[in-house]
XYZ file of C-alpha atoms in Angstrom:
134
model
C -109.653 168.999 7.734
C -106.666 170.286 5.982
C -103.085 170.483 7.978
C -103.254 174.133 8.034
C -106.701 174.237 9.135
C -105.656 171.826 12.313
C -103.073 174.053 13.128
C -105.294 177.168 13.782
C -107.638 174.836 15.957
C -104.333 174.026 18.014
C -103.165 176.999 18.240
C -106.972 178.583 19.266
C -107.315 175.192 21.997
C -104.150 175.619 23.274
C -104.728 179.563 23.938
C -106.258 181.067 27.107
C -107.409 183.729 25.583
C -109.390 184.511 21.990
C -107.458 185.001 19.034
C -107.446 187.385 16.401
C -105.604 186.781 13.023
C -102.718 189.051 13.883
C -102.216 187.078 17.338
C -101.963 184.051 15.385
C -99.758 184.889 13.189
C -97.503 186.644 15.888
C -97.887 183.079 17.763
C -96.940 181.235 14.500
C -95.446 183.676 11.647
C -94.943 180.631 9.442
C -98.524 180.852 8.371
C -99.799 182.836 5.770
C -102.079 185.468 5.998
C -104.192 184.710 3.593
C -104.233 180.999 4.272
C -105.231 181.829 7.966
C -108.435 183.644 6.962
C -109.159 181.167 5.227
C -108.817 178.141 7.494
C -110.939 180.580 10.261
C -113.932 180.966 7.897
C -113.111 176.936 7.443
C -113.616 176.259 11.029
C -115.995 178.933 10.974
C -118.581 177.317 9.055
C -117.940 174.196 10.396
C -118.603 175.114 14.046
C -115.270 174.547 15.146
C -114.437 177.924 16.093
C -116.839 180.911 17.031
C -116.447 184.716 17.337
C -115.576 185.822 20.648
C -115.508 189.533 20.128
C -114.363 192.380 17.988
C -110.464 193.588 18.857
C -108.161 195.580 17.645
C -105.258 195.572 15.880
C -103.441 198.652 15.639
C -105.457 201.412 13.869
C -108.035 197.732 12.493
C -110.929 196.450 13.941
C -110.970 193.003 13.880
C -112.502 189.352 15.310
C -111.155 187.435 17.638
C -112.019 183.477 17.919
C -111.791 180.941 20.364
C -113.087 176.750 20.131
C -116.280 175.801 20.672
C -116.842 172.650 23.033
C -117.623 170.659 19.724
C -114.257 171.110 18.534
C -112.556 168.886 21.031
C -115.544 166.299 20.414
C -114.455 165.895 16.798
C -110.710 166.004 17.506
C -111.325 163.113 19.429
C -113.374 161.535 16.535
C -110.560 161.889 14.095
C -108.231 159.993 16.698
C -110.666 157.105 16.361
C -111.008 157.356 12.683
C -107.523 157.692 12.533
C -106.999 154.704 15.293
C -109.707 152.635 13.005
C -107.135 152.645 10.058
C -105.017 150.427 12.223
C -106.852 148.677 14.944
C -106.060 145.691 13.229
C -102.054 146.157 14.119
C -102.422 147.790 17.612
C -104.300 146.754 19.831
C -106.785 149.321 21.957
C -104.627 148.342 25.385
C -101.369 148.985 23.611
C -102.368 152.238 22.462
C -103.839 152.815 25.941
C -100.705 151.786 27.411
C -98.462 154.030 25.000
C -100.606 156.877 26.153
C -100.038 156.727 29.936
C -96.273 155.968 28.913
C -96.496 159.600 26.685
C -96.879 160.912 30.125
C -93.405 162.096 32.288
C -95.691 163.628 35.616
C -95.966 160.961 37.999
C -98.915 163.022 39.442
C -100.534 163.557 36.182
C -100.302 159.622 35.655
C -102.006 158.907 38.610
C -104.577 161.287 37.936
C -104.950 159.623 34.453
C -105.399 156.362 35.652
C -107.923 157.223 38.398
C -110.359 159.071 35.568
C -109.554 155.994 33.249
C -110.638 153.427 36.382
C -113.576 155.565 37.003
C -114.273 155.648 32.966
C -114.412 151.826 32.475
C -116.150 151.281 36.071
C -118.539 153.335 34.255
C -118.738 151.530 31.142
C -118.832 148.483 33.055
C -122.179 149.532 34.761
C -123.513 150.903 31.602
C -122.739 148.088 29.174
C -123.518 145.512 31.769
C -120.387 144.274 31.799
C -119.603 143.708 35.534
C -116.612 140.885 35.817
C -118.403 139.834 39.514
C -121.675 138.960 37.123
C -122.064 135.282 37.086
């Protein structure tokens, strides 16, 4: 995925509402046009994005996208991929622990490291991994 093409996805998760070329542009006029279209029919193609209805735009009829569910999944894939390229300089608990630092809400920290307890408890039970196992 090309930079450009990331930015529409960010812009289209990051929205409540569906998108339309014009909104995006009017949300980020430092894209181009014609470099827009083209990263929609990008994401387009490659599931990332779908067709939420027809708008308009002035006197122009046009689409209006939001993300599909898959396009968080693979997000999250290119963190790992990305994460991959240096696993063997950082370690998975010091990027976990850089994370949760990221984070300024004390409530949304909690709330982080409940779901991540619950996560590895999880794992635990799924992996067989239980630490009381002997």
């Amino acid at each position: 995925m090309n930079p450009k093409e990331l930015e529409v996805l960010k812009l289209l998760l990051r929205s409540e509402n569906a998108m339309s070329l014009p909104d995006i542009l009017n949300v980020q006029p430092t894209l181009v046009k014609s470099t827009t279209a083209a990263s929609l029919a990008k994401l387009l193609k490659d599931e990332l994005i779908e067709v939420a209805g027809i708008g308009h735009s002035g006197k122009v009829i046009c689409r209006t996208y939001r993300p599909t569910e898959h396009s968080r999944k693979f997000l999250a894939e290119n963190m790992v991929k990305d994460f991959n390229s240096v696993s063997d300089l950082i370690s998975k608990s010091d990027l976990c622990m850089c994370l949760l630092r990221a984070n300024k809400d004390p409530e949304a920290s909690k709330r982080d490291v409940a779901q991540i307890r619950a996560m590895l408890d999880q794992y635990e039970k799924e992996n067989n991994l239980n630490s009381d196992a002997t």
